[in-house]
Amino acid sequence: MSLRAYQQTAARAETSRETEYRLFGQVTRALMEAAKLDPSDLRGRADALDWNRRMWSAFATDCGAPENGLPESLRASIISLAIWVGKHTSLAIRGQEDIQDLIE
C-alpha cells in the first residue's frame, strides 16, 4: 500500500480530535528530540520549534473562525497560548529560552 493510500485511509478512519491528538504527539516527540540536540545544531532545533509554532498558529486561526464550535473562553485561551508559543519559540530558536517550556 502506498503512503498516500495509507494516509487517505487513516484520514477517513480518524476523527478530528484523534488527528489533533496524533499531531500533538508527533510535535511533542520532535520537541523532545530537539531538546536533546547540541545547542549548536540550530537546524535540528529550529525545525521542531517551527513545526510546533505552525501547529499552534493553525489552532489559533481555527479558533478565530466564527464557525468554530468551541466555547468563546476556550477559544480565547487557545489563541493566547498560541501567541505565547510564538514568542517563546522565537526566543528558543535564538537560544534565549529553553525548549522544555514548550514541552511541558
PDB file of N, CA and C in Angstrom:
ATOM      1  N   MET A   1       0.851  -1.168   0.000  1.00  0.00           N
ATOM      2  CA  MET A   1       0.000   0.000   0.000  1.00  0.00           C
ATOM      3  C   MET A   1       0.900   1.236   0.000  1.00  0.00           C
ATOM      4  N   SER A   2       0.618   2.176  -0.865  1.00  0.00           N
ATOM      5  CA  SER A   2       1.435   3.381  -0.928  1.00  0.00           C
ATOM      6  C   SER A   2       1.172   4.266   0.283  1.00  0.00           C
ATOM      7  N   LEU A   3       2.102   5.156   0.538  1.00  0.00           N
ATOM      8  CA  LEU A   3       1.954   6.072   1.667  1.00  0.00           C
ATOM      9  C   LEU A   3       0.704   6.926   1.502  1.00  0.00           C
ATOM     10  N   ARG A   4       0.453   7.390   0.302  1.00  0.00           N
ATOM     11  CA  ARG A   4      -0.725   8.231   0.051  1.00  0.00           C
ATOM     12  C   ARG A   4      -2.018   7.463   0.335  1.00  0.00           C
ATOM     13  N   ALA A   5      -2.089   6.228  -0.104  1.00  0.00           N
ATOM     14  CA  ALA A   5      -3.283   5.416   0.148  1.00  0.00           C
ATOM     15  C   ALA A   5      -3.460   5.189   1.644  1.00  0.00           C
ATOM     16  N   TYR A   6      -2.343   4.963   2.337  1.00  0.00           N
ATOM     17  CA  TYR A   6      -2.412   4.779   3.788  1.00  0.00           C
ATOM     18  C   TYR A   6      -2.921   6.048   4.464  1.00  0.00           C
ATOM     19  N   GLN A   7      -2.392   7.192   4.058  1.00  0.00           N
ATOM     20  CA  GLN A   7      -2.813   8.461   4.656  1.00  0.00           C
ATOM     21  C   GLN A   7      -4.298   8.718   4.415  1.00  0.00           C
ATOM     22  N   GLN A   8      -4.773   8.409   3.223  1.00  0.00           N
ATOM     23  CA  GLN A   8      -6.188   8.615   2.919  1.00  0.00           C
ATOM     24  C   GLN A   8      -7.056   7.699   3.775  1.00  0.00           C
ATOM     25  N   THR A   9      -6.630   6.455   3.934  1.00  0.00           N
ATOM     26  CA  THR A   9      -7.378   5.510   4.761  1.00  0.00           C
ATOM     27  C   THR A   9      -7.377   5.961   6.215  1.00  0.00           C
ATOM     28  N   ALA A  10      -6.220   6.381   6.703  1.00  0.00           N
ATOM     29  CA  ALA A  10      -6.116   6.846   8.086  1.00  0.00           C
ATOM     30  C   ALA A  10      -6.970   8.090   8.304  1.00  0.00           C
ATOM     31  N   ALA A  11      -6.972   8.985   7.332  1.00  0.00           N
ATOM     32  CA  ALA A  11      -7.760  10.217   7.463  1.00  0.00           C
ATOM     33  C   ALA A  11      -9.250   9.910   7.543  1.00  0.00           C
ATOM     34  N   ARG A  12      -9.711   8.930   6.801  1.00  0.00           N
ATOM     35  CA  ARG A  12     -11.133   8.575   6.839  1.00  0.00           C
ATOM     36  C   ARG A  12     -11.497   7.897   8.153  1.00  0.00           C
ATOM     37  N   ALA A  13     -10.532   7.225   8.764  1.00  0.00           N
ATOM     38  CA  ALA A  13     -10.814   6.464   9.977  1.00  0.00           C
ATOM     39  C   ALA A  13     -10.668   7.308  11.244  1.00  0.00           C
ATOM     40  N   GLU A  14      -9.995   8.439  11.161  1.00  0.00           N
ATOM     41  CA  GLU A  14      -9.745   9.268  12.335  1.00  0.00           C
ATOM     42  C   GLU A  14     -10.766  10.396  12.454  1.00  0.00           C
ATOM     43  N   THR A  15     -11.117  10.697  13.682  1.00  0.00           N
ATOM     44  CA  THR A  15     -11.919  11.893  13.929  1.00  0.00           C
ATOM     45  C   THR A  15     -10.969  13.091  13.984  1.00  0.00           C
ATOM     46  N   SER A  16     -11.512  14.279  13.929  1.00  0.00           N
ATOM     47  CA  SER A  16     -10.682  15.489  14.033  1.00  0.00           C
ATOM     48  C   SER A  16      -9.914  15.508  15.347  1.00  0.00           C
ATOM     49  N   ARG A  17     -10.574  15.114  16.405  1.00  0.00           N
ATOM     50  CA  ARG A  17      -9.927  15.093  17.721  1.00  0.00           C
ATOM     51  C   ARG A  17      -8.763  14.104  17.727  1.00  0.00           C
ATOM     52  N   GLU A  18      -8.947  12.937  17.123  1.00  0.00           N
ATOM     53  CA  GLU A  18      -7.871  11.937  17.065  1.00  0.00           C
ATOM     54  C   GLU A  18      -6.696  12.453  16.234  1.00  0.00           C
ATOM     55  N   THR A  19      -7.002  13.141  15.150  1.00  0.00           N
ATOM     56  CA  THR A  19      -5.949  13.701  14.310  1.00  0.00           C
ATOM     57  C   THR A  19      -5.150  14.745  15.084  1.00  0.00           C
ATOM     58  N   GLU A  20      -5.849  15.621  15.810  1.00  0.00           N
ATOM     59  CA  GLU A  20      -5.167  16.631  16.617  1.00  0.00           C
ATOM     60  C   GLU A  20      -4.314  15.973  17.699  1.00  0.00           C
ATOM     61  N   TYR A  21      -4.839  14.949  18.338  1.00  0.00           N
ATOM     62  CA  TYR A  21      -4.107  14.236  19.383  1.00  0.00           C
ATOM     63  C   TYR A  21      -2.829  13.614  18.810  1.00  0.00           C
ATOM     64  N   ARG A  22      -2.952  12.994  17.646  1.00  0.00           N
ATOM     65  CA  ARG A  22      -1.788  12.380  17.000  1.00  0.00           C
ATOM     66  C   ARG A  22      -0.756  13.451  16.636  1.00  0.00           C
ATOM     67  N   LEU A  23      -1.228  14.578  16.103  1.00  0.00           N
ATOM     68  CA  LEU A  23      -0.324  15.668  15.744  1.00  0.00           C
ATOM     69  C   LEU A  23       0.403  16.204  16.977  1.00  0.00           C
ATOM     70  N   PHE A  24      -0.332  16.418  18.070  1.00  0.00           N
ATOM     71  CA  PHE A  24       0.301  16.859  19.318  1.00  0.00           C
ATOM     72  C   PHE A  24       1.417  15.903  19.720  1.00  0.00           C
ATOM     73  N   GLY A  25       1.149  14.614  19.636  1.00  0.00           N
ATOM     74  CA  GLY A  25       2.155  13.619  19.995  1.00  0.00           C
ATOM     75  C   GLY A  25       3.382  13.692  19.113  1.00  0.00           C
ATOM     76  N   GLN A  26       3.172  13.833  17.815  1.00  0.00           N
ATOM     77  CA  GLN A  26       4.297  13.903  16.882  1.00  0.00           C
ATOM     78  C   GLN A  26       5.138  15.157  17.118  1.00  0.00           C
ATOM     79  N   VAL A  27       4.470  16.282  17.294  1.00  0.00           N
ATOM     80  CA  VAL A  27       5.190  17.540  17.505  1.00  0.00           C
ATOM     81  C   VAL A  27       5.921  17.514  18.847  1.00  0.00           C
ATOM     82  N   THR A  28       5.268  17.012  19.876  1.00  0.00           N
ATOM     83  CA  THR A  28       5.908  16.933  21.190  1.00  0.00           C
ATOM     84  C   THR A  28       7.126  16.020  21.145  1.00  0.00           C
ATOM     85  N   ARG A  29       6.997  14.905  20.448  1.00  0.00           N
ATOM     86  CA  ARG A  29       8.138  13.988  20.303  1.00  0.00           C
ATOM     87  C   ARG A  29       9.297  14.690  19.582  1.00  0.00           C
ATOM     88  N   ALA A  30       8.987  15.461  18.547  1.00  0.00           N
ATOM     89  CA  ALA A  30      10.024  16.200  17.818  1.00  0.00           C
ATOM     90  C   ALA A  30      10.693  17.230  18.729  1.00  0.00           C
ATOM     91  N   LEU A  31       9.901  17.902  19.564  1.00  0.00           N
ATOM     92  CA  LEU A  31      10.474  18.868  20.507  1.00  0.00           C
ATOM     93  C   LEU A  31      11.367  18.172  21.536  1.00  0.00           C
ATOM     94  N   MET A  32      10.945  17.010  22.006  1.00  0.00           N
ATOM     95  CA  MET A  32      11.745  16.263  22.979  1.00  0.00           C
ATOM     96  C   MET A  32      13.084  15.850  22.372  1.00  0.00           C
ATOM     97  N   GLU A  33      13.058  15.427  21.130  1.00  0.00           N
ATOM     98  CA  GLU A  33      14.301  15.060  20.444  1.00  0.00           C
ATOM     99  C   GLU A  33      15.167  16.299  20.216  1.00  0.00           C
ATOM    100  N   ALA A  34      14.539  17.408  19.855  1.00  0.00           N
ATOM    101  CA  ALA A  34      15.285  18.650  19.622  1.00  0.00           C
ATOM    102  C   ALA A  34      15.944  19.143  20.905  1.00  0.00           C
ATOM    103  N   ALA A  35      15.271  18.946  22.028  1.00  0.00           N
ATOM    104  CA  ALA A  35      15.823  19.385  23.310  1.00  0.00           C
ATOM    105  C   ALA A  35      17.101  18.623  23.659  1.00  0.00           C
ATOM    106  N   LYS A  36      17.256  17.416  23.120  1.00  0.00           N
ATOM    107  CA  LYS A  36      18.445  16.596  23.384  1.00  0.00           C
ATOM    108  C   LYS A  36      19.624  16.988  22.494  1.00  0.00           C
ATOM    109  N   LEU A  37      19.346  17.727  21.423  1.00  0.00           N
ATOM    110  CA  LEU A  37      20.399  18.081  20.475  1.00  0.00           C
ATOM    111  C   LEU A  37      21.356  19.099  21.076  1.00  0.00           C
ATOM    112  N   ASP A  38      22.557  19.095  20.545  1.00  0.00           N
ATOM    113  CA  ASP A  38      23.532  20.103  20.927  1.00  0.00           C
ATOM    114  C   ASP A  38      22.974  21.480  20.561  1.00  0.00           C
ATOM    115  N   PRO A  39      23.107  22.453  21.439  1.00  0.00           N
ATOM    116  CA  PRO A  39      22.585  23.791  21.130  1.00  0.00           C
ATOM    117  C   PRO A  39      23.124  24.383  19.828  1.00  0.00           C
ATOM    118  N   SER A  40      24.273  23.890  19.385  1.00  0.00           N
ATOM    119  CA  SER A  40      24.825  24.393  18.121  1.00  0.00           C
ATOM    120  C   SER A  40      24.122  23.804  16.902  1.00  0.00           C
ATOM    121  N   ASP A  41      23.300  22.766  17.096  1.00  0.00           N
ATOM    122  CA  ASP A  41      22.547  22.167  15.987  1.00  0.00           C
ATOM    123  C   ASP A  41      21.278  22.993  15.755  1.00  0.00           C
ATOM    124  N   LEU A  42      21.482  24.167  15.210  1.00  0.00           N
ATOM    125  CA  LEU A  42      20.372  25.100  15.034  1.00  0.00           C
ATOM    126  C   LEU A  42      19.305  24.562  14.099  1.00  0.00           C
ATOM    127  N   ARG A  43      19.713  23.887  13.045  1.00  0.00           N
ATOM    128  CA  ARG A  43      18.749  23.378  12.061  1.00  0.00           C
ATOM    129  C   ARG A  43      17.803  22.356  12.695  1.00  0.00           C
ATOM    130  N   GLY A  44      18.358  21.388  13.406  1.00  0.00           N
ATOM    131  CA  GLY A  44      17.535  20.356  14.028  1.00  0.00           C
ATOM    132  C   GLY A  44      16.580  20.930  15.054  1.00  0.00           C
ATOM    133  N   ARG A  45      17.058  21.873  15.823  1.00  0.00           N
ATOM    134  CA  ARG A  45      16.212  22.501  16.837  1.00  0.00           C
ATOM    135  C   ARG A  45      15.158  23.395  16.186  1.00  0.00           C
ATOM    136  N   ALA A  46      15.564  24.169  15.205  1.00  0.00           N
ATOM    137  CA  ALA A  46      14.638  25.112  14.560  1.00  0.00           C
ATOM    138  C   ALA A  46      13.518  24.393  13.826  1.00  0.00           C
ATOM    139  N   ASP A  47      13.808  23.254  13.224  1.00  0.00           N
ATOM    140  CA  ASP A  47      12.763  22.513  12.501  1.00  0.00           C
ATOM    141  C   ASP A  47      11.635  22.100  13.440  1.00  0.00           C
ATOM    142  N   ALA A  48      11.990  21.531  14.579  1.00  0.00           N
ATOM    143  CA  ALA A  48      10.968  21.100  15.543  1.00  0.00           C
ATOM    144  C   ALA A  48      10.234  22.297  16.133  1.00  0.00           C
ATOM    145  N   LEU A  49      10.972  23.336  16.460  1.00  0.00           N
ATOM    146  CA  LEU A  49      10.354  24.535  17.022  1.00  0.00           C
ATOM    147  C   LEU A  49       9.397  25.184  16.032  1.00  0.00           C
ATOM    148  N   ASP A  50       9.796  25.234  14.778  1.00  0.00           N
ATOM    149  CA  ASP A  50       8.925  25.832  13.761  1.00  0.00           C
ATOM    150  C   ASP A  50       7.674  24.991  13.550  1.00  0.00           C
ATOM    151  N   TRP A  51       7.812  23.679  13.570  1.00  0.00           N
ATOM    152  CA  TRP A  51       6.651  22.792  13.411  1.00  0.00           C
ATOM    153  C   TRP A  51       5.646  23.045  14.540  1.00  0.00           C
ATOM    154  N   ASN A  52       6.160  23.173  15.762  1.00  0.00           N
ATOM    155  CA  ASN A  52       5.295  23.449  16.904  1.00  0.00           C
ATOM    156  C   ASN A  52       4.599  24.808  16.743  1.00  0.00           C
ATOM    157  N   ARG A  53       5.347  25.809  16.323  1.00  0.00           N
ATOM    158  CA  ARG A  53       4.763  27.142  16.141  1.00  0.00           C
ATOM    159  C   ARG A  53       3.677  27.117  15.066  1.00  0.00           C
ATOM    160  N   ARG A  54       3.942  26.413  13.964  1.00  0.00           N
ATOM    161  CA  ARG A  54       2.944  26.325  12.884  1.00  0.00           C
ATOM    162  C   ARG A  54       1.688  25.598  13.347  1.00  0.00           C
ATOM    163  N   MET A  55       1.851  24.563  14.173  1.00  0.00           N
ATOM    164  CA  MET A  55       0.685  23.849  14.688  1.00  0.00           C
ATOM    165  C   MET A  55      -0.178  24.787  15.529  1.00  0.00           C
ATOM    166  N   TRP A  56       0.457  25.513  16.449  1.00  0.00           N
ATOM    167  CA  TRP A  56      -0.300  26.425  17.312  1.00  0.00           C
ATOM    168  C   TRP A  56      -0.905  27.575  16.522  1.00  0.00           C
ATOM    169  N   SER A  57      -0.223  28.016  15.505  1.00  0.00           N
ATOM    170  CA  SER A  57      -0.769  29.072  14.651  1.00  0.00           C
ATOM    171  C   SER A  57      -2.026  28.584  13.940  1.00  0.00           C
ATOM    172  N   ALA A  58      -1.996  27.339  13.483  1.00  0.00           N
ATOM    173  CA  ALA A  58      -3.181  26.764  12.827  1.00  0.00           C
ATOM    174  C   ALA A  58      -4.338  26.642  13.814  1.00  0.00           C
ATOM    175  N   PHE A  59      -4.036  26.231  15.044  1.00  0.00           N
ATOM    176  CA  PHE A  59      -5.090  26.150  16.063  1.00  0.00           C
ATOM    177  C   PHE A  59      -5.683  27.533  16.338  1.00  0.00           C
ATOM    178  N   ALA A  60      -4.823  28.546  16.434  1.00  0.00           N
ATOM    179  CA  ALA A  60      -5.300  29.908  16.697  1.00  0.00           C
ATOM    180  C   ALA A  60      -6.166  30.411  15.551  1.00  0.00           C
ATOM    181  N   THR A  61      -5.752  30.131  14.333  1.00  0.00           N
ATOM    182  CA  THR A  61      -6.542  30.542  13.172  1.00  0.00           C
ATOM    183  C   THR A  61      -7.906  29.882  13.205  1.00  0.00           C
ATOM    184  N   ASP A  62      -7.926  28.599  13.511  1.00  0.00           N
ATOM    185  CA  ASP A  62      -9.194  27.875  13.595  1.00  0.00           C
ATOM    186  C   ASP A  62     -10.077  28.446  14.706  1.00  0.00           C
ATOM    187  N   CYS A  63      -9.468  28.785  15.826  1.00  0.00           N
ATOM    188  CA  CYS A  63     -10.246  29.336  16.950  1.00  0.00           C
ATOM    189  C   CYS A  63     -10.780  30.731  16.646  1.00  0.00           C
ATOM    190  N   GLY A  64     -10.153  31.432  15.731  1.00  0.00           N
ATOM    191  CA  GLY A  64     -10.614  32.763  15.358  1.00  0.00           C
ATOM    192  C   GLY A  64     -11.773  32.756  14.380  1.00  0.00           C
ATOM    193  N   ALA A  65     -12.060  31.588  13.827  1.00  0.00           N
ATOM    194  CA  ALA A  65     -13.153  31.484  12.850  1.00  0.00           C
ATOM    195  C   ALA A  65     -14.500  31.512  13.567  1.00  0.00           C
ATOM    196  N   PRO A  66     -15.448  32.298  13.051  1.00  0.00           N
ATOM    197  CA  PRO A  66     -16.760  32.397  13.703  1.00  0.00           C
ATOM    198  C   PRO A  66     -17.491  31.060  13.804  1.00  0.00           C
ATOM    199  N   GLU A  67     -17.238  30.157  12.876  1.00  0.00           N
ATOM    200  CA  GLU A  67     -17.951  28.871  12.882  1.00  0.00           C
ATOM    201  C   GLU A  67     -17.336  27.837  13.829  1.00  0.00           C
ATOM    202  N   ASN A  68     -16.242  28.211  14.506  1.00  0.00           N
ATOM    203  CA  ASN A  68     -15.636  27.295  15.463  1.00  0.00           C
ATOM    204  C   ASN A  68     -16.622  27.050  16.600  1.00  0.00           C
ATOM    205  N   GLY A  69     -16.837  25.780  16.928  1.00  0.00           N
ATOM    206  CA  GLY A  69     -17.853  25.415  17.911  1.00  0.00           C
ATOM    207  C   GLY A  69     -17.399  25.401  19.356  1.00  0.00           C
ATOM    208  N   LEU A  70     -16.136  25.680  19.612  1.00  0.00           N
ATOM    209  CA  LEU A  70     -15.655  25.689  20.997  1.00  0.00           C
ATOM    210  C   LEU A  70     -16.203  26.905  21.738  1.00  0.00           C
ATOM    211  N   PRO A  71     -16.326  26.792  23.065  1.00  0.00           N
ATOM    212  CA  PRO A  71     -16.750  27.958  23.849  1.00  0.00           C
ATOM    213  C   PRO A  71     -15.777  29.124  23.643  1.00  0.00           C
ATOM    214  N   GLU A  72     -16.316  30.322  23.659  1.00  0.00           N
ATOM    215  CA  GLU A  72     -15.509  31.508  23.379  1.00  0.00           C
ATOM    216  C   GLU A  72     -14.320  31.648  24.329  1.00  0.00           C
ATOM    217  N   SER A  73     -14.511  31.345  25.602  1.00  0.00           N
ATOM    218  CA  SER A  73     -13.405  31.474  26.564  1.00  0.00           C
ATOM    219  C   SER A  73     -12.281  30.480  26.257  1.00  0.00           C
ATOM    220  N   LEU A  74     -12.636  29.272  25.829  1.00  0.00           N
ATOM    221  CA  LEU A  74     -11.624  28.281  25.465  1.00  0.00           C
ATOM    222  C   LEU A  74     -10.886  28.718  24.202  1.00  0.00           C
ATOM    223  N   ARG A  75     -11.630  29.235  23.251  1.00  0.00           N
ATOM    224  CA  ARG A  75     -11.005  29.734  22.014  1.00  0.00           C
ATOM    225  C   ARG A  75     -10.011  30.847  22.334  1.00  0.00           C
ATOM    226  N   ALA A  76     -10.411  31.757  23.216  1.00  0.00           N
ATOM    227  CA  ALA A  76      -9.520  32.858  23.606  1.00  0.00           C
ATOM    228  C   ALA A  76      -8.266  32.325  24.299  1.00  0.00           C
ATOM    229  N   SER A  77      -8.420  31.317  25.132  1.00  0.00           N
ATOM    230  CA  SER A  77      -7.270  30.727  25.828  1.00  0.00           C
ATOM    231  C   SER A  77      -6.310  30.068  24.846  1.00  0.00           C
ATOM    232  N   ILE A  78      -6.846  29.377  23.857  1.00  0.00           N
ATOM    233  CA  ILE A  78      -6.001  28.722  22.849  1.00  0.00           C
ATOM    234  C   ILE A  78      -5.253  29.773  22.037  1.00  0.00           C
ATOM    235  N   ILE A  79      -5.940  30.847  21.675  1.00  0.00           N
ATOM    236  CA  ILE A  79      -5.287  31.926  20.922  1.00  0.00           C
ATOM    237  C   ILE A  79      -4.179  32.560  21.764  1.00  0.00           C
ATOM    238  N   SER A  80      -4.445  32.807  23.039  1.00  0.00           N
ATOM    239  CA  SER A  80      -3.418  33.375  23.931  1.00  0.00           C
ATOM    240  C   SER A  80      -2.219  32.444  24.054  1.00  0.00           C
ATOM    241  N   LEU A  81      -2.489  31.160  24.185  1.00  0.00           N
ATOM    242  CA  LEU A  81      -1.407  30.181  24.272  1.00  0.00           C
ATOM    243  C   LEU A  81      -0.594  30.163  22.980  1.00  0.00           C
ATOM    244  N   ALA A  82      -1.264  30.250  21.849  1.00  0.00           N
ATOM    245  CA  ALA A  82      -0.564  30.269  20.558  1.00  0.00           C
ATOM    246  C   ALA A  82       0.343  31.494  20.442  1.00  0.00           C
ATOM    247  N   ILE A  83      -0.111  32.628  20.947  1.00  0.00           N
ATOM    248  CA  ILE A  83       0.722  33.838  20.933  1.00  0.00           C
ATOM    249  C   ILE A  83       1.957  33.624  21.802  1.00  0.00           C
ATOM    250  N   TRP A  84       1.760  33.046  22.992  1.00  0.00           N
ATOM    251  CA  TRP A  84       2.892  32.765  23.869  1.00  0.00           C
ATOM    252  C   TRP A  84       3.867  31.795  23.196  1.00  0.00           C
ATOM    253  N   VAL A  85       3.333  30.746  22.571  1.00  0.00           N
ATOM    254  CA  VAL A  85       4.188  29.764  21.883  1.00  0.00           C
ATOM    255  C   VAL A  85       5.019  30.460  20.810  1.00  0.00           C
ATOM    256  N   GLY A  86       4.400  31.346  20.049  1.00  0.00           N
ATOM    257  CA  GLY A  86       5.132  32.061  19.002  1.00  0.00           C
ATOM    258  C   GLY A  86       6.282  32.877  19.564  1.00  0.00           C
ATOM    259  N   LYS A  87       6.020  33.616  20.633  1.00  0.00           N
ATOM    260  CA  LYS A  87       7.066  34.444  21.245  1.00  0.00           C
ATOM    261  C   LYS A  87       8.158  33.581  21.871  1.00  0.00           C
ATOM    262  N   HIS A  88       7.757  32.558  22.602  1.00  0.00           N
ATOM    263  CA  HIS A  88       8.727  31.691  23.277  1.00  0.00           C
ATOM    264  C   HIS A  88       9.574  30.935  22.248  1.00  0.00           C
ATOM    265  N   THR A  89       8.951  30.530  21.163  1.00  0.00           N
ATOM    266  CA  THR A  89       9.679  29.813  20.115  1.00  0.00           C
ATOM    267  C   THR A  89      10.765  30.691  19.513  1.00  0.00           C
ATOM    268  N   SER A  90      10.437  31.942  19.236  1.00  0.00           N
ATOM    269  CA  SER A  90      11.445  32.857  18.679  1.00  0.00           C
ATOM    270  C   SER A  90      12.639  32.977  19.619  1.00  0.00           C
ATOM    271  N   LEU A  91      12.362  33.070  20.907  1.00  0.00           N
ATOM    272  CA  LEU A  91      13.446  33.156  21.891  1.00  0.00           C
ATOM    273  C   LEU A  91      14.225  31.845  21.979  1.00  0.00           C
ATOM    274  N   ALA A  92      13.532  30.722  21.899  1.00  0.00           N
ATOM    275  CA  ALA A  92      14.201  29.412  21.966  1.00  0.00           C
ATOM    276  C   ALA A  92      15.099  29.193  20.753  1.00  0.00           C
ATOM    277  N   ILE A  93      14.650  29.636  19.592  1.00  0.00           N
ATOM    278  CA  ILE A  93      15.475  29.495  18.385  1.00  0.00           C
ATOM    279  C   ILE A  93      16.771  30.289  18.550  1.00  0.00           C
ATOM    280  N   ARG A  94      16.682  31.442  19.202  1.00  0.00           N
ATOM    281  CA  ARG A  94      17.873  32.276  19.428  1.00  0.00           C
ATOM    282  C   ARG A  94      18.694  31.805  20.628  1.00  0.00           C
ATOM    283  N   GLY A  95      18.227  30.756  21.307  1.00  0.00           N
ATOM    284  CA  GLY A  95      18.950  30.226  22.454  1.00  0.00           C
ATOM    285  C   GLY A  95      18.720  31.009  23.732  1.00  0.00           C
ATOM    286  N   GLN A  96      17.693  31.859  23.754  1.00  0.00           N
ATOM    287  CA  GLN A  96      17.423  32.690  24.926  1.00  0.00           C
ATOM    288  C   GLN A  96      16.379  32.078  25.862  1.00  0.00           C
ATOM    289  N   GLU A  97      15.733  31.019  25.433  1.00  0.00           N
ATOM    290  CA  GLU A  97      14.751  30.306  26.259  1.00  0.00           C
ATOM    291  C   GLU A  97      14.928  28.813  26.045  1.00  0.00           C
ATOM    292  N   ASP A  98      14.403  28.039  26.971  1.00  0.00           N
ATOM    293  CA  ASP A  98      14.537  26.586  26.944  1.00  0.00           C
ATOM    294  C   ASP A  98      13.382  25.949  26.167  1.00  0.00           C
ATOM    295  N   ILE A  99      13.700  24.972  25.353  1.00  0.00           N
ATOM    296  CA  ILE A  99      12.680  24.230  24.608  1.00  0.00           C
ATOM    297  C   ILE A  99      11.746  23.501  25.571  1.00  0.00           C
ATOM    298  N   GLN A 100      12.274  23.088  26.702  1.00  0.00           N
ATOM    299  CA  GLN A 100      11.499  22.296  27.663  1.00  0.00           C
ATOM    300  C   GLN A 100      10.192  22.981  28.056  1.00  0.00           C
ATOM    301  N   ASP A 101      10.192  24.300  28.128  1.00  0.00           N
ATOM    302  CA  ASP A 101       8.966  25.031  28.480  1.00  0.00           C
ATOM    303  C   ASP A 101       7.847  24.766  27.479  1.00  0.00           C
ATOM    304  N   LEU A 102       8.192  24.515  26.236  1.00  0.00           N
ATOM    305  CA  LEU A 102       7.195  24.239  25.197  1.00  0.00           C
ATOM    306  C   LEU A 102       6.688  22.805  25.263  1.00  0.00           C
ATOM    307  N   ILE A 103       7.437  21.947  25.911  1.00  0.00           N
ATOM    308  CA  ILE A 103       7.047  20.541  26.029  1.00  0.00           C
ATOM    309  C   ILE A 103       6.096  20.356  27.204  1.00  0.00           C
ATOM    310  N   GLU A 104       6.344  21.060  28.271  1.00  0.00           N
ATOM    311  CA  GLU A 104       5.536  20.915  29.479  1.00  0.00           C
ATOM    312  C   GLU A 104       4.280  21.653  29.292  1.00  0.00           C
TER     313      GLU A 104
END
